[in-house]
Coordinates of C-alpha atoms and ligand atoms in Angstrom, one line a residue:
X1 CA 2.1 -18.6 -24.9
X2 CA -0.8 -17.1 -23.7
X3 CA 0.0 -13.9 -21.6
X4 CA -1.9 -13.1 -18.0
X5 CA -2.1 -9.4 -17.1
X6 CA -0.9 -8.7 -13.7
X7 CA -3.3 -5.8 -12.3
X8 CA -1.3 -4.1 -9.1
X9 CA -3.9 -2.7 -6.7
X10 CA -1.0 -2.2 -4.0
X11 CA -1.8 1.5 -4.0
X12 CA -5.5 1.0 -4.0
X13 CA -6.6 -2.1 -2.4
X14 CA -3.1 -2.3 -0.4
X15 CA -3.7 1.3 0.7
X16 CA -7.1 0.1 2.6
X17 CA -4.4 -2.3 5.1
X18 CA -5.3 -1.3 8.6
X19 CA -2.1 1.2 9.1
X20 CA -1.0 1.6 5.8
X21 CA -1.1 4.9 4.3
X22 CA 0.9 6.6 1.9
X23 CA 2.1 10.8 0.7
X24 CA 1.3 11.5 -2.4
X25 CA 5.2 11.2 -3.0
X26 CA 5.4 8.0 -1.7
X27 CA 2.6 6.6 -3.7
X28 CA 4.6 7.9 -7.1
X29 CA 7.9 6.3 -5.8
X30 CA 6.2 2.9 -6.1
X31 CA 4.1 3.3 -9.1
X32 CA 7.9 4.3 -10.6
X33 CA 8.9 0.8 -9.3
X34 CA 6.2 -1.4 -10.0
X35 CA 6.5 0.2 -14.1
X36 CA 10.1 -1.3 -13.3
X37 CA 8.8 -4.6 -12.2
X38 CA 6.5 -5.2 -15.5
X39 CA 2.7 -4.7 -13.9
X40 CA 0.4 -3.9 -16.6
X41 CA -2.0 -2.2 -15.3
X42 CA -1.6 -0.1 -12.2
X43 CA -4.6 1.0 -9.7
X44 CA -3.3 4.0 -8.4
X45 CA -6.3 5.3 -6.1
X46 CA -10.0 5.9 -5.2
X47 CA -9.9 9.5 -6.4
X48 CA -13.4 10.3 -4.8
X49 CA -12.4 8.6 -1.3
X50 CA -10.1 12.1 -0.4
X51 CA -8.1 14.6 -1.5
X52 CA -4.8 12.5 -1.4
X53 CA -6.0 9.7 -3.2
X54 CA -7.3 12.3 -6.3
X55 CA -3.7 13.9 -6.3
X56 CA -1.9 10.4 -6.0
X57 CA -4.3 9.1 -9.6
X58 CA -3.7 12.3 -10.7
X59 CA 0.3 12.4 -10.6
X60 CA 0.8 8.9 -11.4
X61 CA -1.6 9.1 -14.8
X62 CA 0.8 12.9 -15.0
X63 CA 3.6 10.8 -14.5
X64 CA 4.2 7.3 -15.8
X65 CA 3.8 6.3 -20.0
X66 CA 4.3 2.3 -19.5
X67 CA 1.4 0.8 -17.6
X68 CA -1.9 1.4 -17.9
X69 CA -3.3 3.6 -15.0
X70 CA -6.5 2.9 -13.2
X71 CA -8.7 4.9 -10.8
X72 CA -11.6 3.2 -8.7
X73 CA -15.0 4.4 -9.1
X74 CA -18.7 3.6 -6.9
X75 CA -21.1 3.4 -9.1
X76 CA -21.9 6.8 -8.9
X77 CA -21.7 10.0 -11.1
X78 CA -19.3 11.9 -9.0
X79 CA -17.0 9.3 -8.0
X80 CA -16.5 8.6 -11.8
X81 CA -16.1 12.0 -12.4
X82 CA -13.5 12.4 -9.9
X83 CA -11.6 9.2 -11.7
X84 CA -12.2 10.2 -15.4
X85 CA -10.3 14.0 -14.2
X86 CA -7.7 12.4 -12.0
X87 CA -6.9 10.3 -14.8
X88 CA -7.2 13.2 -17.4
X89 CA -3.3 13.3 -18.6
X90 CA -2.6 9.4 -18.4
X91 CA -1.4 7.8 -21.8
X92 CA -3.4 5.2 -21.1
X93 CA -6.1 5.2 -18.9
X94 CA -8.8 2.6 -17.2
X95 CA -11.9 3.4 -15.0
X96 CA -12.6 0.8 -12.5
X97 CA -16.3 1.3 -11.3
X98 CA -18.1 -1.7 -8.8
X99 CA -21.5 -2.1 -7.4
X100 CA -22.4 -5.2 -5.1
X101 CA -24.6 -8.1 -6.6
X102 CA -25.1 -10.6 -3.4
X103 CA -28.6 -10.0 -1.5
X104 CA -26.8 -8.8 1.2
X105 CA -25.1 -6.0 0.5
X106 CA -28.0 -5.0 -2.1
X107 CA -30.6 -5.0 1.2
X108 CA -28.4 -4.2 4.2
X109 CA -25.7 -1.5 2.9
X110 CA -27.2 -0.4 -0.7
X111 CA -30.4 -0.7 0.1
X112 CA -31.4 -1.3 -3.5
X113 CA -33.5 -3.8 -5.4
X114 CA -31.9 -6.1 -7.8
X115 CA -33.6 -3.9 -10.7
X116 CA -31.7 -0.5 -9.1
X117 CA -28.4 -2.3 -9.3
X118 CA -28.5 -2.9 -13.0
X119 CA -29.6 -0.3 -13.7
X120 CA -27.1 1.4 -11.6
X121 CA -24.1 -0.8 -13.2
X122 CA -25.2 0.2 -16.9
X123 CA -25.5 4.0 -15.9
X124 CA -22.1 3.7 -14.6
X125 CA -20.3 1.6 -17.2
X126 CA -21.8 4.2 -19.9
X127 CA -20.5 7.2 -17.9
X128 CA -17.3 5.9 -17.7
X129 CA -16.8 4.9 -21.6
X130 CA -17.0 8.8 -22.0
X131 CA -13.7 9.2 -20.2
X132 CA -12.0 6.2 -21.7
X133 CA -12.5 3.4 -23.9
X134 CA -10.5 0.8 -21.3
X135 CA -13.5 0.3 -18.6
X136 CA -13.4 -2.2 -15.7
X137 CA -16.9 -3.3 -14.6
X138 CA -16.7 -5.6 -10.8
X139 CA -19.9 -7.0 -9.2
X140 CA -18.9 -6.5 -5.8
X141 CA -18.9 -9.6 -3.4
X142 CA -19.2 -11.8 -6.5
X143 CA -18.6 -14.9 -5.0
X144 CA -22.1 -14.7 -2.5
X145 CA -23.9 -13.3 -5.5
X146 CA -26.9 -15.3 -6.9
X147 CA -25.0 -16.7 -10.2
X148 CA -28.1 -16.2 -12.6
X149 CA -28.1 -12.4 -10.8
X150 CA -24.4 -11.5 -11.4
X151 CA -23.9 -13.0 -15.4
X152 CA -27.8 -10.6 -16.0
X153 CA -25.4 -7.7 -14.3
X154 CA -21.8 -8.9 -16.2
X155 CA -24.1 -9.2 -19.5
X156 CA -25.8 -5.8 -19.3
X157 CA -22.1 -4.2 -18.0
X158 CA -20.0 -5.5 -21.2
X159 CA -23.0 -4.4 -23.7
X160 CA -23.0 -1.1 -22.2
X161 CA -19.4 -1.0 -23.0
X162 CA -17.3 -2.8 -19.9
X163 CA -13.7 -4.3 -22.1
X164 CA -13.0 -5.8 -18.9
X165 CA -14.9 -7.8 -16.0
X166 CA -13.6 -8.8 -13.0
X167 CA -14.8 -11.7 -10.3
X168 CA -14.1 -10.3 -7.2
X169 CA -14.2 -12.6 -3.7
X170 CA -14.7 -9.5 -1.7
X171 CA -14.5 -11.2 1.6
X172 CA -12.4 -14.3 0.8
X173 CA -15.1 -16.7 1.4
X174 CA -14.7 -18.8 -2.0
X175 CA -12.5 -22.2 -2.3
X176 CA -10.6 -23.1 -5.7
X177 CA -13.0 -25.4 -7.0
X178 CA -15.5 -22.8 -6.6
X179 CA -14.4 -19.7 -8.0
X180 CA -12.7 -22.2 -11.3
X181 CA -16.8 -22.9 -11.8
X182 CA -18.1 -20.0 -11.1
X183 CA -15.4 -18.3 -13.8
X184 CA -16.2 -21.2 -15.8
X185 CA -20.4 -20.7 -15.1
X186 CA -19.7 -16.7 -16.7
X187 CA -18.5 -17.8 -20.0
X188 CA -20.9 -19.9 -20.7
X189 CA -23.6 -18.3 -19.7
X190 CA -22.4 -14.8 -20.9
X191 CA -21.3 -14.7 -24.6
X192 CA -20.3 -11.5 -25.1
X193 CA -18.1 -12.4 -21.6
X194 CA -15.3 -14.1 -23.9
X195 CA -14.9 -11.1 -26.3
X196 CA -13.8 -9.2 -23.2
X197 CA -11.1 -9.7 -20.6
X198 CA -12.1 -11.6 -17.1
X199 CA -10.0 -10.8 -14.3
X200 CA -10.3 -12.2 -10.7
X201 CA -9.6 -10.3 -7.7
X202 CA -9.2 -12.4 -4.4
X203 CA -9.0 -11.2 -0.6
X204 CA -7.2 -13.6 1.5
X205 CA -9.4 -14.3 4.8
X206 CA -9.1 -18.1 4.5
X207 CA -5.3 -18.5 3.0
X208 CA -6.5 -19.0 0.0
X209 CA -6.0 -16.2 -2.8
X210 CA -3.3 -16.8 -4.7
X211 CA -4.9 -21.0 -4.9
X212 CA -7.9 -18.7 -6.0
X213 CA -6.7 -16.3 -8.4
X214 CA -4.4 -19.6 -10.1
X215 CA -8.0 -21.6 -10.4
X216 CA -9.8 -19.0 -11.2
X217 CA -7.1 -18.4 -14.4
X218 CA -7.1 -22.0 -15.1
X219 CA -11.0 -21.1 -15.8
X220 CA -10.5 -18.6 -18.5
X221 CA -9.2 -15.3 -16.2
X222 CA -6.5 -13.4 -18.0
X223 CA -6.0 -10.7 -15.7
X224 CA -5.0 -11.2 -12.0
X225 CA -5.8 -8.4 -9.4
X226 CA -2.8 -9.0 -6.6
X227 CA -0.6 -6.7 -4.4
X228 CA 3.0 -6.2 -3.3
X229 CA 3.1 -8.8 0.4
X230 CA -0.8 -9.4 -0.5
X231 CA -1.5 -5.8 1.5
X232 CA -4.7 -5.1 1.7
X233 CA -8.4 -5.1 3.5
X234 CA -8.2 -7.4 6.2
X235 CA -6.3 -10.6 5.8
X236 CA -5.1 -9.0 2.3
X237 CA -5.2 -9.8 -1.2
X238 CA -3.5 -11.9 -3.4
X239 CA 0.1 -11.9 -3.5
X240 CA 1.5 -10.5 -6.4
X241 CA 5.5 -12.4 -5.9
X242 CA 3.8 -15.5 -5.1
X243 CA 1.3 -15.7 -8.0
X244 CA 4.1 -14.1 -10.4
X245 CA 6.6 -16.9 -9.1
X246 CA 4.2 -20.0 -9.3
X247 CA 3.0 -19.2 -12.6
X248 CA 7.0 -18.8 -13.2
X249 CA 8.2 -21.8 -12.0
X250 CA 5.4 -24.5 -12.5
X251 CA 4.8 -23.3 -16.6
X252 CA 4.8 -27.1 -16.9
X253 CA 1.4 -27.3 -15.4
X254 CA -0.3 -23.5 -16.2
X255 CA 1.4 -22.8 -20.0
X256 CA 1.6 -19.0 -19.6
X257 CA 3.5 -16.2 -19.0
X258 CA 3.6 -12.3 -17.4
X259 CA 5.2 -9.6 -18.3
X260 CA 6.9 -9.3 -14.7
X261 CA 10.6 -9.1 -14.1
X262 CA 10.9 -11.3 -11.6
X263 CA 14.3 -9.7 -10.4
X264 CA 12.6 -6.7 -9.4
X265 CA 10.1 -8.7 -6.7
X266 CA 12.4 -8.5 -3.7
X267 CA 13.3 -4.6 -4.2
X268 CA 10.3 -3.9 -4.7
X269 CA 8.4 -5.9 -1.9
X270 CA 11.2 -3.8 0.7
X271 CA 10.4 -0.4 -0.8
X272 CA 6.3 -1.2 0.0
X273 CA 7.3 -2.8 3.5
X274 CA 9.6 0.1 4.6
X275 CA 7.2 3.1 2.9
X276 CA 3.9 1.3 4.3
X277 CA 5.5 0.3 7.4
X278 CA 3.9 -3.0 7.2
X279 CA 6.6 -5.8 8.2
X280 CA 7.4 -9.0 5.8
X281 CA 6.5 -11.9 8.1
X282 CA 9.7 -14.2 8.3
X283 CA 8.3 -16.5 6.4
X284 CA 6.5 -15.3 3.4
X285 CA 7.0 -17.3 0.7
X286 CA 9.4 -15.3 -2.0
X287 CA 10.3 -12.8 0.2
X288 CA 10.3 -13.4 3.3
X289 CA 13.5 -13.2 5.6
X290 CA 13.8 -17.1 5.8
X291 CA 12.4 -17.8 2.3
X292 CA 15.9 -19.0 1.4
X293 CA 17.4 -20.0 4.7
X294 CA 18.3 -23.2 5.4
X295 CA 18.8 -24.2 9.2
X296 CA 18.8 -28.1 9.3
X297 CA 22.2 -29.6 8.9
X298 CA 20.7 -31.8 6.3
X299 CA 19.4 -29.1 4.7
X300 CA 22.4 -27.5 4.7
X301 CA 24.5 -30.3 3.8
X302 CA 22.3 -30.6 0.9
X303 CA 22.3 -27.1 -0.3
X304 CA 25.6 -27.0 -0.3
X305 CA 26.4 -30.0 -2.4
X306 CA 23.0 -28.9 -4.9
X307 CA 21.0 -26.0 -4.1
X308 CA 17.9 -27.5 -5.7
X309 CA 18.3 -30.8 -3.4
X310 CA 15.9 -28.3 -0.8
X311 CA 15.5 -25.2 -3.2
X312 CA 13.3 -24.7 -5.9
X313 CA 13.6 -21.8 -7.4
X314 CA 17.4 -19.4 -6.3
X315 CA 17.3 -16.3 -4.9
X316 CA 19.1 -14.6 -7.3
X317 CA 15.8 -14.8 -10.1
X318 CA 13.0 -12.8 -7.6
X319 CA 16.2 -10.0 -7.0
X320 CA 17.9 -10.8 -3.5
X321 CA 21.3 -9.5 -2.7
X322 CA 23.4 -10.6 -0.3
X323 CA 25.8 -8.0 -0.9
X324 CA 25.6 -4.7 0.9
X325 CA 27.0 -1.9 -0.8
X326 CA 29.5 0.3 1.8
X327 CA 28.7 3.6 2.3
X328 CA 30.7 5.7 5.0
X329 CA 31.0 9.6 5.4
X330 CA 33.1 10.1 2.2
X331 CA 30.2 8.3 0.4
X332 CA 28.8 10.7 -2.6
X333 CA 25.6 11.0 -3.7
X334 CA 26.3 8.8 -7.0
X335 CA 27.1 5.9 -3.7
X336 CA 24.1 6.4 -2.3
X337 CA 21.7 6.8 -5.5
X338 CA 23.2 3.2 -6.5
X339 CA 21.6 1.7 -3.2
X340 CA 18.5 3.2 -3.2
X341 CA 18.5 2.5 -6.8
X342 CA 18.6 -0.9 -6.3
X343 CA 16.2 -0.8 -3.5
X344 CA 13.9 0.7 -5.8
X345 CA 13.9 4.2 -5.2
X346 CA 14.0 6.9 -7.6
X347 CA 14.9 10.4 -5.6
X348 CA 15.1 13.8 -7.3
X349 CA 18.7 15.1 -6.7
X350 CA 17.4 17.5 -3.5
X351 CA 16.2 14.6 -2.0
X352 CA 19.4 12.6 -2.8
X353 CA 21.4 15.7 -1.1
X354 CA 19.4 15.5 2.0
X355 CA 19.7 11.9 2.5
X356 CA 23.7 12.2 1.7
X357 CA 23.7 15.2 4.5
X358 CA 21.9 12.7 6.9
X359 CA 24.5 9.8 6.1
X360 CA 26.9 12.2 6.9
X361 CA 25.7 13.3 9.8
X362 CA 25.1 9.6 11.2
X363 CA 28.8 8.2 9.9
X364 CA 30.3 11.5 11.7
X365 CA 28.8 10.4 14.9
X366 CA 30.6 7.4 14.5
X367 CA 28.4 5.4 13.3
X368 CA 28.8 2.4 10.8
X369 CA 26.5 3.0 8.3
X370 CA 24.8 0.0 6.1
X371 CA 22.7 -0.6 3.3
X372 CA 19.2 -0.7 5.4
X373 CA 20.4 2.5 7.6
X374 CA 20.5 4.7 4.2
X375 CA 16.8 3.5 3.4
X376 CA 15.7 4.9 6.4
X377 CA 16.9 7.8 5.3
X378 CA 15.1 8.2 3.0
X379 CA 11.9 7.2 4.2
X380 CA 12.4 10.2 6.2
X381 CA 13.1 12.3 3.6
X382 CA 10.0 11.3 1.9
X383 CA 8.1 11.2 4.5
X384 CA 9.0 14.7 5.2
X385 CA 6.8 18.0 6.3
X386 CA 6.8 20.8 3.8
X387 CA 7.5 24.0 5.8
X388 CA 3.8 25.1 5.6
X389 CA 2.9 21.6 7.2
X390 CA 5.7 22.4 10.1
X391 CA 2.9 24.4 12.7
X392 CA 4.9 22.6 15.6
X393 CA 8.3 22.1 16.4
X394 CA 10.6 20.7 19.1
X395 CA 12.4 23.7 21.6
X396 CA 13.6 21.2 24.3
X397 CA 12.8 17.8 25.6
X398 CA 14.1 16.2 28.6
X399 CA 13.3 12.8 30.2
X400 CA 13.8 11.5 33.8
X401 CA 13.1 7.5 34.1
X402 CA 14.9 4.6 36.5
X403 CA 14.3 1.6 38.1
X404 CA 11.6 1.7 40.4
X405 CA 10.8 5.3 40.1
X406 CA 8.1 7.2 37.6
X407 CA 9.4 8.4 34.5
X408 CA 8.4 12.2 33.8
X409 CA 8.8 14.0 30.7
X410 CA 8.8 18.0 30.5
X411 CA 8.3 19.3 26.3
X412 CA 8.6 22.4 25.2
X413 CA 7.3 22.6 21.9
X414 CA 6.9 26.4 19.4
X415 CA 3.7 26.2 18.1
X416 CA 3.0 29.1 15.4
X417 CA 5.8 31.3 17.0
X418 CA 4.9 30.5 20.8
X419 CA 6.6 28.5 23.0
X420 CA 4.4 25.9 25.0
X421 CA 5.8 23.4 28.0
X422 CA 3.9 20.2 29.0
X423 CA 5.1 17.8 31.5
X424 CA 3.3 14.0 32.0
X425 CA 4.3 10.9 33.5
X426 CA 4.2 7.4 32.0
X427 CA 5.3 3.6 32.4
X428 CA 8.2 4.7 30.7
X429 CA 10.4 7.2 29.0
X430 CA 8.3 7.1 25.7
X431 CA 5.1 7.1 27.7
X432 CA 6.0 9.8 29.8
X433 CA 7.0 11.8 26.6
X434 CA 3.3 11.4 24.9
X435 CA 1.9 12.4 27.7
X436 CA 4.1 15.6 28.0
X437 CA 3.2 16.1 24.3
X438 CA -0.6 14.9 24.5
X439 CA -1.0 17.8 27.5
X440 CA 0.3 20.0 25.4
X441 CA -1.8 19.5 22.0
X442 CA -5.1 19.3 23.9
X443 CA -4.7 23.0 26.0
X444 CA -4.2 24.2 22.7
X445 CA -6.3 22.3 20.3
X446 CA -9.0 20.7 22.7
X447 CA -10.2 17.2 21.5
X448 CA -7.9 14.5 22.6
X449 CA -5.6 12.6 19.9
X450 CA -5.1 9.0 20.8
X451 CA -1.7 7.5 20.5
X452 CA -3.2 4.9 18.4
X453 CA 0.4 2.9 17.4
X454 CA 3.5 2.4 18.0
X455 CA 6.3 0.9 16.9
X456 CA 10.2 1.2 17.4
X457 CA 12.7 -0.9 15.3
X458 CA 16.7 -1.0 15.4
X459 CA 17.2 -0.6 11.3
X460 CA 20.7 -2.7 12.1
X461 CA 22.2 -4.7 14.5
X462 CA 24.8 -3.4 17.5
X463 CA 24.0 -0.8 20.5
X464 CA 24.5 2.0 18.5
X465 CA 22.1 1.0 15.8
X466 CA 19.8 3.9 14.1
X467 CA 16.0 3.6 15.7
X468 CA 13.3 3.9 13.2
X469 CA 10.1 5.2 15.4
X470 CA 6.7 4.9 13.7
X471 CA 3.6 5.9 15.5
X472 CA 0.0 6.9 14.6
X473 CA -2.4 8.9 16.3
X474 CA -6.4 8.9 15.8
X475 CA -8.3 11.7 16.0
X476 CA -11.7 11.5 17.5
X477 CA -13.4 11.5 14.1
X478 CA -11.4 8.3 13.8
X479 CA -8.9 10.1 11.5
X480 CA -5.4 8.6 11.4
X481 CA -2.0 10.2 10.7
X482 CA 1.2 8.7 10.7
X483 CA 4.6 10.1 11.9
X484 CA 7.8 8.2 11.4
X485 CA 11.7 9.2 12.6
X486 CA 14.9 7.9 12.4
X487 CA 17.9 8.7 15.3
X488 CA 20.7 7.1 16.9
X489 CA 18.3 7.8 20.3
X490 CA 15.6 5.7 20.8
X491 CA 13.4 8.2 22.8
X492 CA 13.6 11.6 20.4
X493 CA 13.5 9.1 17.7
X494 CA 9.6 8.6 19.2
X495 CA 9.0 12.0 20.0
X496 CA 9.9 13.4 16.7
X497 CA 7.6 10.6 15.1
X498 CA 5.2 11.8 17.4
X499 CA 6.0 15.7 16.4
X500 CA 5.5 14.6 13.2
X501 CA 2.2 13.2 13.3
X502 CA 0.6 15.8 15.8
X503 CA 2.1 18.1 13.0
X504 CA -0.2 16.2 10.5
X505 CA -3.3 16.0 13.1
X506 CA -3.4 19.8 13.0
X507 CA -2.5 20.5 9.5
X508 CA -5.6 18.0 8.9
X509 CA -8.2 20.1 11.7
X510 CA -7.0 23.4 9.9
X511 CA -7.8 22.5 6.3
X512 CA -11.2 21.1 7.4
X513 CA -12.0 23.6 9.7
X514 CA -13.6 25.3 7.2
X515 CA -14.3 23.3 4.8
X516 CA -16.6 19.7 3.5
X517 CA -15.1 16.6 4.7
X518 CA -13.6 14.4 1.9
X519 CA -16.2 12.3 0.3
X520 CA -17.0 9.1 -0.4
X521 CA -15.6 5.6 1.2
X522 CA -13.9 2.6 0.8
X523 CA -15.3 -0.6 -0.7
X524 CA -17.2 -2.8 1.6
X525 CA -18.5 0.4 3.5
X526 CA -22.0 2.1 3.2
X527 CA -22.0 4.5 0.4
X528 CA -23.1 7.6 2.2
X529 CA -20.1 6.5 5.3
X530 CA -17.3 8.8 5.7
X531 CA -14.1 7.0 4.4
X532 CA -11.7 5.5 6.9
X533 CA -8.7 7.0 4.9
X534 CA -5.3 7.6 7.2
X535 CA -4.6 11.2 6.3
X536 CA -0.7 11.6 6.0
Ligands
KIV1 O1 -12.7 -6.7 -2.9 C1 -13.4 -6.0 -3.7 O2 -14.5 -6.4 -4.0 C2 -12.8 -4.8 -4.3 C3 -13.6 -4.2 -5.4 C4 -13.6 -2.8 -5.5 C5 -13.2 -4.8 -6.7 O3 -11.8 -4.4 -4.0
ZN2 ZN1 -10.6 -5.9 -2.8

């Protein structure tokens, strides 16, 4: 049968969503899990675009022998220099280098003529093949390109040594029909195009990716570009469980087959959702919360007499559970490295101790502890500060707030060794308390930090669930930095997120104090722009 690649950008392209931003830590925790789930290719980072996203390339190529690992590249000397020694130690290695081909981006963000660009693309492509013989050549916003244009770029790409070319629809503005053709248009007109692998790489704008990436296979691709939930840039990208699954159950009409194990999808869409703190909708297809609910009597009625009378695929084959696993406060660590284990994470055993001592903690406050509750464990412990990164800390916190009456919020915070107090006053406990906190950090930083999110969740149900805080604060360069916490109170559950972040806002001004900003940008930006990276 013939065999599609599945190329995960979920650390790459994902990484771009609005919010989303990962620790170098993190970003390894997946790439363990999507090696798990089958992917064959993995792009682990945009090593030019900052200092995280070099060490993230670099310790997944250090890290993982199965998939191939991939670093994004600009056309550009340095940015491919930057890939090529991220991905140094990988056992197998791919450079992924793009340049735009439509008239606009050539005139209003390159600012190149058509000549420049190819010129550009077979510099680039050449560079590349000196760090690696696996080469990925994309003609960015492929789908507005000039047809005659983009194949003159594609040609000149694969004789300079591209063994893979991928169609992106940058700004998910193609329809099925159209990408099949324009696939279909390639081959033909490009030769040397069917020696090589095509790949298509959709964004989601209009709804319709994954119909995209499936026509656009139907057309010749064999390799699909797709992330965990479809993170990514704007409306996202194409949804890596949905185009797995309907390749997977509808073989009658597309004849071929991934390397994914398809048991591994839910786990694996949960760890992404809980480490990127960007929600499932309800709804998603695969693995969304309702995806196999069945509210209609009829329905129901049905299911239970045949499950496929409303169901076509069962839950059991993309990896839900409806068993929780118990753990209480004589739990061990073995118990609680089987439930992250099957929620797809892979702690070291300090890690494991630390999330055990937290369970501990939790269940001795008499608290029921489930499946969901340890995972937010160890987000946290993930997610946590090194000691060098802890410049603030909390003293003593105290909140006043009522009906009809102004809530206040006094902080007292050590910062390097010194204690600092700041009061404020808000709409509400957790308002009062970022003011308290935002008083504080400007006296001693100057420059305002903007409370730029915020989000509180109750991991389980009941009055005494756990609260999992996220927030995010933006700097005035427009830097982000996320801070996440998990307690049984709702308000120091936010400040500590907040503690946490401010911790990473000033971490972040003291290492560039003195030194260049990060270089380089994400896709779709000018190429001298500073990149809009969320530092974590
Ligand atoms: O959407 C896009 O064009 C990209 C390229 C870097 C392939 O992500
Ligand atoms: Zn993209």
């Amino acid at each position: 049968m013939r065999k599609i690649k599945i190329f995960d950008t979920t650390l790459r392209d994902g990484e771009q969503s609005p919010g989303a931003s990962l620790n170098v830590e993190e970003k390894l925790v997946i790439a363990r899990q999507l090696e798990r789930l089958g992917v064959d290719i993995i792009e682990a980072g945009f090593p030019i675009s900052s200092t995280g996203d070099f060490e993230g390339v670099k310790l997944i190529a250090e890290s993982l022998d199965g998939p191939t690992i991939c670093g994004l590249a600009r056309a550009k000397k340095e940015d491919i220099e930057a890939a090529g020694k991220a991905l140094e130690k990988a056992s197998s290695s791919r450079i992924h280098v793009f340049i735009a081909t439509s008239d606009l981006h050539m005139d209003k963000k390159l600012k190149m003529s058509r000549d420049d660009v190819l010129a550009m693309a077979v510099a680039s492509v050449e560079q590349a093949r000196q760090f690696t013989d696996d080469v990925e050549f994309s003609p960015e916003d492929a789908s507005r390109s000039d047809m005659d244009f983009m194949c003159k770029v594609i040609e000149a790409a694969v004789n300079a040594g591209a063994t893979t070319i991928n169609i992106p629809d940058t700004v998910g503005y193609a329809m099925p029909g159209e990408i099949g053709d324009r696939v279909r248009y390639v081959k033909e007109k490009v030769p040397a195009a069917n020696d090589i692998v095509l790949s298509i790489h959709c964004h989601n704008d209009l709804g319709v990716a994954v119909a995209n990436s499936l026509s656009a296979m139907q057309a010749g691709c064999d390799q699909i570009e797709c992330t965990i939930n479809g993170i990514g840039e704007r409306a996202g990208n194409t949804s890596l469980e949905e185009i797995v699954m309907a390749l997977n159950m509808r073989q009658d009409v597309y004849d071929v087959e991934t390397g994914i194990n398809t048991r591994e999808l839910w786990s694996t869409s949960r760890l992404v959702s809980n480490l990127t703190g960007i929600e499932v909708q309800r709804n998603k297809a695969i693995v969304g919360e309702n995806a196999f609910a069945h509210e209609a009597g009829i329905h129901q009625h049905g299911v239970i007499s045949d499950r496929r009378t409303y169901e076509i695929m069962s839950a059991k084959e993309v990896g839900w559970h409806g068993t929780q696993l118990v753990i209480g406060k004589h739990s061990g660590v073995h118990a609680i490295e089987k439930v992250l284990e099957r929620r797809g994470y892979d702690l070291n055993r300090d890690q494991l101790h630390e999330v055990r001592a937290r369970v501990k903690d939790a269940a001795d406050r008499e608290k029921t502890i489930e499946e969901e509750d340890v995972v937010a464990f160890a987000n946290e412990v993930l997610n946590e500060l090194t000691s060098e990164e802890q410049v603030v800390s909390l003293e003593e916190f105290s909140v006043m707030t009522g009906n009809g009456f102004t809530a206040s919020a006094t902080i007292k915070l050590n910062i390097n060794g010194e204690e600092v107090i700041g009061t404020g006053t808000g709409v509400g406990p957790v308002d009062a308390s970022a003011h308290a906190l935002q008083q504080i950090l400007s006296a001693q930083f100057g420059g305002e930090l903007e409370l730029s999110d915020y989000g509180l969740k109750a991991i389980t149900g009941g009055t005494n669930a756990l609260a999992h805080a996220n927030i995010q604060f933006k700097d005035q360069a427009e830097n982000r930095f996320r801070g996440d916490a998990v307690d049984k109170d709702v308000i120091l559950a936010s400040v500590h997120a907040m503690i946490k972040g401010a911790n990473r806002a000033l971490n972040h001004r003291i290492r560039h104090a003195n030194t260049p900003q990060d270089k380089g940008g994400s896709p779709g930006q000018d190429t001298e722009s500073k990149p809009q990276k969320t530092a974590k």
